[in-house]
Amino acid sequence: MMSREKIINLAVIAHVDAGKSTLVDAFLNQSHVFRSNEEVVDCVMDSNDLERERGITIYSKNCSINYKDYKINIVDTPGHADFSSEVERIIQTVDTVILLVDSAEGPMPQTRFVLSKALEMGLKPILLINKIDKKDQRAEEVVDEVYELFLELNATDEQLDFPILYGIAKQGIVVRDPHEEGKNLEPLFETILKHTPPYPDKSEEPLQLQISNLAYDEYIGRLGIGRIYSGTLKEGVNIAVCDSDGHSRNRQISQIFVYKGLKRVPVSEASCGDIAVVSGISDISIGETICERDHLQPLPMIKIEEPTLSMNFIVNKSPFAGRSGKYVTSRNLKERLEKELEVNVGLRVEPTESGDCFKVSGRGELHITILLENMRREGYEVAVSKPEVILKRDENGKVVEPVEEVVAIAPSEYQGTIINKLNLRKGQMVDLSEENGYSRIVYKVPTRGLLGYRSEFINDTRGEGTMVRRIDGYEPYKGEIMQRANGAMISTETGKAMTYALWNLQERGTLFISPQTEVYEGMIIGMSSRDNDLEVNPIKNKKLTAIRSSGADEAMKLTPPKQLTLESAIEFINDDELVEITPDTIRLRKKGLTPFERKQLYRHQVKEENID
């Protein structure tokens, strides 16, 4: 009988941009996963188009490497707190985590989040201080900061006794001492084997496999991905699928795959400890347990953090609806959201009084805008409302709201502006430090106050500042917070925008459109420089006459319009406005397109406020 493979599962956890995907690249390269003549792209695990464009990991993914007589399954996890549901369910399937921390930045808010999940699961992390080749690296101080973080998160004595390594992931180098000269990742591989015992042999016990992720294949359908906690999984066997309520249903496994390098390889059986992919169960869901039919032992369902933000997804009814999208009806929208719920466990979708509108709740703006970006690329048209923070009531019946920890790092000259803006948004300063001409400002701010602040922050710091945030819990409701200070420029006509009209309008605010852009009545074409809305005519052209005067025909120079991204558009809108999202355009509009409709909506809103 063949000896059982030694298996260790590990996750790489870190803040955004700390070098997770780069480290995984180095793992794969030094394990000879790729052929010598194979062309390999950077951040090979970030295979999704959106991940490549934004330079962040959105979906957790698996790969495996072999070192000595061990098989090491590696999970690349997202570093952004908005994708916390991905992190939470993956942490349950691993034996250890590599905590990657930037040698200059130190532990950031999202590092705290992913680490807290790992410590709760009883995992013993390995600390890797990355980017020690930076000029401003402060590795020794960063190690002390990590120790403080572990203590704050109530780590056990065993967890506090973590191995510390230093590295340059981009060069594939890890060393035990920052003054050593490294060659490869061998110190990291050896530390993993020494620090983490392989998964125990439970192959004689009844089968238990919990689904932690889902995938879809065009040829074989829905795939369930999860760790085999006990027993052996065999191809073609009859099994039971159990949920947390004690219900079970009988199914048969068609095919089994395991990870070899980046590829899914079909196998006839998979042993306990390994991460397996199963096909043939069309209704499998995240958190369910695959068991033997005569040994039903469901594992506890995976607990996911509650959503903090909601938006209304509305069928696009603008005058330009249906021009570029393939899917424009409420049925299309409903089916797409239901499909998303199958794999995106951090999302919630609720029907509203209107059949054309769905309330979608998620962990943050980025969580929901990634879904919208995917939908528009698939050919969907949808209008969305301003994000709303989900308020709760505590045990005493008082209203509480989510509060976020914000870390802003910017040149010290912008310090006063940042502090002033965060104070206006009901923020409370936690810490302020200054080093090398840069200020590090830590605040606690209600999530409501941060809606729309990111683009303002970038403008205030001339693009030199960085801001990261994470949910820090719930606190009593902070009262009214100011909305956008500027009004909108609203088109009164439908047609093509003219240079002459825009030239006259640009001194009254910031334009979002350029000449020859098609506009409709009620569409927002710019931001007013004042605090009230301006109704303007962008299609007005210069009257042609036979009389010429000196200086009348000067070239009209337009300031380039502000380019709206999906995030900046959603941040900009107020309660009475919508973002119209189509495959080829992002437009802003008022909910009421005509002045009469806007007055009606305003009266209705005032009436509701008086009733409340």
PDB file of N, CA, C and O in Angstrom, residues 424-454:
ATOM      1  N   LEU A 424     -15.207  67.224  10.437  1.00  0.00           N
ATOM      2  CA  LEU A 424     -16.538  67.580   9.916  1.00  0.00           C
ATOM      3  C   LEU A 424     -17.392  66.328   9.686  1.00  0.00           C
ATOM      4  O   LEU A 424     -18.617  66.399   9.724  1.00  0.00           O
ATOM      5  N   ARG A 425     -16.719  65.196   9.442  1.00  0.00           N
ATOM      6  CA  ARG A 425     -17.442  63.952   9.183  1.00  0.00           C
ATOM      7  C   ARG A 425     -17.627  63.135  10.462  1.00  0.00           C
ATOM      8  O   ARG A 425     -17.754  61.922  10.420  1.00  0.00           O
ATOM      9  N   LYS A 426     -17.589  63.813  11.592  1.00  0.00           N
ATOM     10  CA  LYS A 426     -17.819  63.227  12.923  1.00  0.00           C
ATOM     11  C   LYS A 426     -16.753  62.209  13.312  1.00  0.00           C
ATOM     12  O   LYS A 426     -17.016  61.222  14.002  1.00  0.00           O
ATOM     13  N   GLY A 427     -15.528  62.428  12.819  1.00  0.00           N
ATOM     14  CA  GLY A 427     -14.424  61.537  13.152  1.00  0.00           C
ATOM     15  C   GLY A 427     -13.789  61.903  14.483  1.00  0.00           C
ATOM     16  O   GLY A 427     -13.937  63.016  14.985  1.00  0.00           O
ATOM     17  N   GLN A 428     -13.059  60.949  15.042  1.00  0.00           N
ATOM     18  CA  GLN A 428     -12.380  61.152  16.324  1.00  0.00           C
ATOM     19  C   GLN A 428     -10.933  60.698  16.175  1.00  0.00           C
ATOM     20  O   GLN A 428     -10.661  59.558  15.782  1.00  0.00           O
ATOM     21  N   MET A 429      -9.981  61.605  16.461  1.00  0.00           N
ATOM     22  CA  MET A 429      -8.569  61.262  16.268  1.00  0.00           C
ATOM     23  C   MET A 429      -8.100  60.252  17.317  1.00  0.00           C
ATOM     24  O   MET A 429      -8.409  60.370  18.489  1.00  0.00           O
ATOM     25  N   VAL A 430      -7.341  59.247  16.833  1.00  0.00           N
ATOM     26  CA  VAL A 430      -6.790  58.212  17.711  1.00  0.00           C
ATOM     27  C   VAL A 430      -5.286  58.407  17.878  1.00  0.00           C
ATOM     28  O   VAL A 430      -4.744  58.260  18.969  1.00  0.00           O
ATOM     29  N   ASP A 431      -4.616  58.782  16.773  1.00  0.00           N
ATOM     30  CA  ASP A 431      -3.158  58.903  16.835  1.00  0.00           C
ATOM     31  C   ASP A 431      -2.671  59.835  15.729  1.00  0.00           C
ATOM     32  O   ASP A 431      -3.291  59.932  14.672  1.00  0.00           O
ATOM     33  N   LEU A 432      -1.561  60.510  15.987  1.00  0.00           N
ATOM     34  CA  LEU A 432      -0.935  61.377  14.986  1.00  0.00           C
ATOM     35  C   LEU A 432       0.567  61.305  15.183  1.00  0.00           C
ATOM     36  O   LEU A 432       1.077  61.539  16.278  1.00  0.00           O
ATOM     37  N   SER A 433       1.290  60.938  14.116  1.00  0.00           N
ATOM     38  CA  SER A 433       2.754  60.892  14.202  1.00  0.00           C
ATOM     39  C   SER A 433       3.340  61.453  12.905  1.00  0.00           C
ATOM     40  O   SER A 433       2.682  61.467  11.868  1.00  0.00           O
ATOM     41  N   GLU A 434       4.582  61.916  13.003  1.00  0.00           N
ATOM     42  CA  GLU A 434       5.225  62.550  11.851  1.00  0.00           C
ATOM     43  C   GLU A 434       6.630  61.983  11.682  1.00  0.00           C
ATOM     44  O   GLU A 434       7.352  61.794  12.661  1.00  0.00           O
ATOM     45  N   GLU A 435       6.999  61.677  10.429  1.00  0.00           N
ATOM     46  CA  GLU A 435       8.333  61.145  10.156  1.00  0.00           C
ATOM     47  C   GLU A 435       8.712  61.429   8.712  1.00  0.00           C
ATOM     48  O   GLU A 435       7.907  61.220   7.794  1.00  0.00           O
ATOM     49  N   ASN A 436       9.914  61.928   8.490  1.00  0.00           N
ATOM     50  CA  ASN A 436      10.439  62.214   7.145  1.00  0.00           C
ATOM     51  C   ASN A 436       9.495  63.070   6.291  1.00  0.00           C
ATOM     52  O   ASN A 436       9.303  62.811   5.103  1.00  0.00           O
ATOM     53  N   GLY A 437       8.871  64.060   6.934  1.00  0.00           N
ATOM     54  CA  GLY A 437       8.006  64.975   6.181  1.00  0.00           C
ATOM     55  C   GLY A 437       6.619  64.431   5.891  1.00  0.00           C
ATOM     56  O   GLY A 437       5.816  65.069   5.203  1.00  0.00           O
ATOM     57  N   TYR A 438       6.303  63.225   6.399  1.00  0.00           N
ATOM     58  CA  TYR A 438       4.982  62.621   6.184  1.00  0.00           C
ATOM     59  C   TYR A 438       4.256  62.463   7.526  1.00  0.00           C
ATOM     60  O   TYR A 438       4.880  62.130   8.536  1.00  0.00           O
ATOM     61  N   SER A 439       2.960  62.700   7.521  1.00  0.00           N
ATOM     62  CA  SER A 439       2.141  62.519   8.731  1.00  0.00           C
ATOM     63  C   SER A 439       1.338  61.232   8.619  1.00  0.00           C
ATOM     64  O   SER A 439       0.813  60.903   7.537  1.00  0.00           O
ATOM     65  N   ARG A 440       1.237  60.522   9.726  1.00  0.00           N
ATOM     66  CA  ARG A 440       0.394  59.316   9.801  1.00  0.00           C
ATOM     67  C   ARG A 440      -0.738  59.635  10.763  1.00  0.00           C
ATOM     68  O   ARG A 440      -0.532  59.794  11.961  1.00  0.00           O
ATOM     69  N   ILE A 441      -1.940  59.757  10.211  1.00  0.00           N
ATOM     70  CA  ILE A 441      -3.095  60.196  10.993  1.00  0.00           C
ATOM     71  C   ILE A 441      -4.054  59.014  11.134  1.00  0.00           C
ATOM     72  O   ILE A 441      -4.476  58.418  10.126  1.00  0.00           O
ATOM     73  N   VAL A 442      -4.387  58.662  12.363  1.00  0.00           N
ATOM     74  CA  VAL A 442      -5.326  57.554  12.615  1.00  0.00           C
ATOM     75  C   VAL A 442      -6.598  58.132  13.226  1.00  0.00           C
ATOM     76  O   VAL A 442      -6.543  58.860  14.221  1.00  0.00           O
ATOM     77  N   TYR A 443      -7.737  57.808  12.611  1.00  0.00           N
ATOM     78  CA  TYR A 443      -9.037  58.324  13.039  1.00  0.00           C
ATOM     79  C   TYR A 443     -10.043  57.192  13.167  1.00  0.00           C
ATOM     80  O   TYR A 443      -9.898  56.153  12.518  1.00  0.00           O
ATOM     81  N   LYS A 444     -11.061  57.420  13.967  1.00  0.00           N
ATOM     82  CA  LYS A 444     -12.253  56.551  13.949  1.00  0.00           C
ATOM     83  C   LYS A 444     -13.387  57.398  13.404  1.00  0.00           C
ATOM     84  O   LYS A 444     -13.707  58.444  13.974  1.00  0.00           O
ATOM     85  N   VAL A 445     -13.966  56.965  12.291  1.00  0.00           N
ATOM     86  CA  VAL A 445     -14.972  57.760  11.591  1.00  0.00           C
ATOM     87  C   VAL A 445     -16.176  56.876  11.265  1.00  0.00           C
ATOM     88  O   VAL A 445     -15.995  55.725  10.854  1.00  0.00           O
ATOM     89  N   PRO A 446     -17.409  57.384  11.440  1.00  0.00           N
ATOM     90  CA  PRO A 446     -18.577  56.608  11.019  1.00  0.00           C
ATOM     91  C   PRO A 446     -18.503  56.306   9.518  1.00  0.00           C
ATOM     92  O   PRO A 446     -18.045  57.159   8.741  1.00  0.00           O
ATOM     93  N   THR A 447     -18.918  55.104   9.124  1.00  0.00           N
ATOM     94  CA  THR A 447     -18.900  54.726   7.700  1.00  0.00           C
ATOM     95  C   THR A 447     -19.674  55.740   6.868  1.00  0.00           C
ATOM     96  O   THR A 447     -19.283  56.073   5.748  1.00  0.00           O
ATOM     97  N   ARG A 448     -20.768  56.285   7.421  1.00  0.00           N
ATOM     98  CA  ARG A 448     -21.566  57.302   6.698  1.00  0.00           C
ATOM     99  C   ARG A 448     -20.710  58.492   6.306  1.00  0.00           C
ATOM    100  O   ARG A 448     -20.860  59.065   5.236  1.00  0.00           O
ATOM    101  N   GLY A 449     -19.807  58.883   7.221  1.00  0.00           N
ATOM    102  CA  GLY A 449     -18.976  60.053   6.976  1.00  0.00           C
ATOM    103  C   GLY A 449     -17.912  59.829   5.914  1.00  0.00           C
ATOM    104  O   GLY A 449     -17.401  60.787   5.333  1.00  0.00           O
ATOM    105  N   LEU A 450     -17.586  58.554   5.651  1.00  0.00           N
ATOM    106  CA  LEU A 450     -16.525  58.269   4.676  1.00  0.00           C
ATOM    107  C   LEU A 450     -17.057  58.095   3.259  1.00  0.00           C
ATOM    108  O   LEU A 450     -16.278  58.005   2.317  1.00  0.00           O
ATOM    109  N   LEU A 451     -18.388  58.030   3.111  1.00  0.00           N
ATOM    110  CA  LEU A 451     -18.962  57.894   1.772  1.00  0.00           C
ATOM    111  C   LEU A 451     -18.609  59.137   0.960  1.00  0.00           C
ATOM    112  O   LEU A 451     -18.918  60.259   1.342  1.00  0.00           O
ATOM    113  N   GLY A 452     -17.934  58.940  -0.146  1.00  0.00           N
ATOM    114  CA  GLY A 452     -17.579  60.068  -1.003  1.00  0.00           C
ATOM    115  C   GLY A 452     -16.305  60.780  -0.601  1.00  0.00           C
ATOM    116  O   GLY A 452     -15.920  61.753  -1.253  1.00  0.00           O
ATOM    117  N   TYR A 453     -15.620  60.318   0.449  1.00  0.00           N
ATOM    118  CA  TYR A 453     -14.445  61.051   0.914  1.00  0.00           C
ATOM    119  C   TYR A 453     -13.165  60.690   0.156  1.00  0.00           C
ATOM    120  O   TYR A 453     -12.260  61.513   0.050  1.00  0.00           O
ATOM    121  N   ARG A 454     -13.075  59.468  -0.391  1.00  0.00           N
ATOM    122  CA  ARG A 454     -11.812  59.033  -1.000  1.00  0.00           C
ATOM    123  C   ARG A 454     -11.351  59.985  -2.109  1.00  0.00           C
ATOM    124  O   ARG A 454     -10.193  60.398  -2.146  1.00  0.00           O
TER     125      ARG A 454
END
